[in-house]
mmCIF file of C-alpha atoms in Angstrom:
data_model
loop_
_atom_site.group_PDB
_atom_site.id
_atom_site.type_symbol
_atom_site.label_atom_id
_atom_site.label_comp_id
_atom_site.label_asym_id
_atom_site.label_seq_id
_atom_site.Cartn_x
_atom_site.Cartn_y
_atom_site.Cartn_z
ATOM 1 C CA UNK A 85 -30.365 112.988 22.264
ATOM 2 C CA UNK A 86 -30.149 111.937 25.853
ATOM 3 C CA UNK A 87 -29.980 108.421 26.877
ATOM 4 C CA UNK A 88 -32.532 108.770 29.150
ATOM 5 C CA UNK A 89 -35.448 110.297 26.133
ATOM 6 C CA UNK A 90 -33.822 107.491 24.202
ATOM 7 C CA UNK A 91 -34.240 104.538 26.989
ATOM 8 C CA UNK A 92 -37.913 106.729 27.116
ATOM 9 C CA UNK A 93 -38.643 105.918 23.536
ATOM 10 C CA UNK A 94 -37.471 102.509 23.837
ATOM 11 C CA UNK A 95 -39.997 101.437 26.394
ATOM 12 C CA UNK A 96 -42.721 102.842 24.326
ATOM 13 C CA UNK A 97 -42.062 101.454 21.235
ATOM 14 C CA UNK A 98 -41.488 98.132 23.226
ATOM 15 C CA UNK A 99 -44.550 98.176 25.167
ATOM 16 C CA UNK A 100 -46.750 98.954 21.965
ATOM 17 C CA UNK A 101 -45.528 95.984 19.681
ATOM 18 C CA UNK A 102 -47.932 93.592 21.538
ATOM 19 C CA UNK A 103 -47.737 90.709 18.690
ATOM 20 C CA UNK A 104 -44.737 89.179 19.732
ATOM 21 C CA UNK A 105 -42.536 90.333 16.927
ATOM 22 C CA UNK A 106 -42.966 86.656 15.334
ATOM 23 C CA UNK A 107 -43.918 85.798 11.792
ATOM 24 C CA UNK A 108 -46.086 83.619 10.631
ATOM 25 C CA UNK A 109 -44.153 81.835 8.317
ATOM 26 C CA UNK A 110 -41.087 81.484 10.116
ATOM 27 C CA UNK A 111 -40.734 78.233 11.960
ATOM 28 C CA UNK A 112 -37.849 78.013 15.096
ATOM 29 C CA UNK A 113 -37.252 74.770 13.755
ATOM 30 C CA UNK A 114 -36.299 75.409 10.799
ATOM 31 C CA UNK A 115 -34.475 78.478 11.482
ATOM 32 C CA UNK A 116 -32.596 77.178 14.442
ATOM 33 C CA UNK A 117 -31.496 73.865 11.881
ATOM 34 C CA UNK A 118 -30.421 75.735 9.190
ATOM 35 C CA UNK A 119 -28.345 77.960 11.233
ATOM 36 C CA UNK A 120 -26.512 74.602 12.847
ATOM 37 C CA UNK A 121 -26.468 73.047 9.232
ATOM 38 C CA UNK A 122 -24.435 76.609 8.131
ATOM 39 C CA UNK A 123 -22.361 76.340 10.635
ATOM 40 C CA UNK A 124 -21.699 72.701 10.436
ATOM 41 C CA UNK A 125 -20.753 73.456 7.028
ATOM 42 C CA UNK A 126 -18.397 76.378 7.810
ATOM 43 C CA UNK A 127 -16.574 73.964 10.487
ATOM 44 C CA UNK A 128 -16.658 70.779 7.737
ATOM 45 C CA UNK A 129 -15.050 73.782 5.343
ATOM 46 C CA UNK A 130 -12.356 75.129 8.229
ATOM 47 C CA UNK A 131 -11.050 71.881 8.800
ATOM 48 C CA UNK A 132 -10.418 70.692 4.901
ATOM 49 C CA UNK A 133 -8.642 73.888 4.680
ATOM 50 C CA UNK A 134 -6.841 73.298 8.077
ATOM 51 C CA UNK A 135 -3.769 70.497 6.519
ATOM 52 C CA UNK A 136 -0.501 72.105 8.611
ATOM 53 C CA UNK A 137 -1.171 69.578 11.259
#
């Protein structure tokens, strides 16, 4: 496959998903503060573990 039928397909498969590509029951808020919660915790984690100072 060529890139350019593939960059071809692309552009049709993009310009027919006219809904957004959001669901309903996912909110940005909570998505986007559970990710920095997770990654809060991975830092809090990191340091504890982090003692040859």
């Amino acid at each position: 496959m060529s890139f350019h039928s593939t960059a071809a397909q692309l552009v049709t498969v993009a310009a027919e998903g006219e809904n957004g590509g959001n669901h309903e029951s996912l909110s940005p808020y909570l998505t986007g503060g559970g990710a920095l919660f997770i990654l809060l915790l991975l830092l809090w984690i990191t340091t504890r573990f982090n003692r040859d100072r």
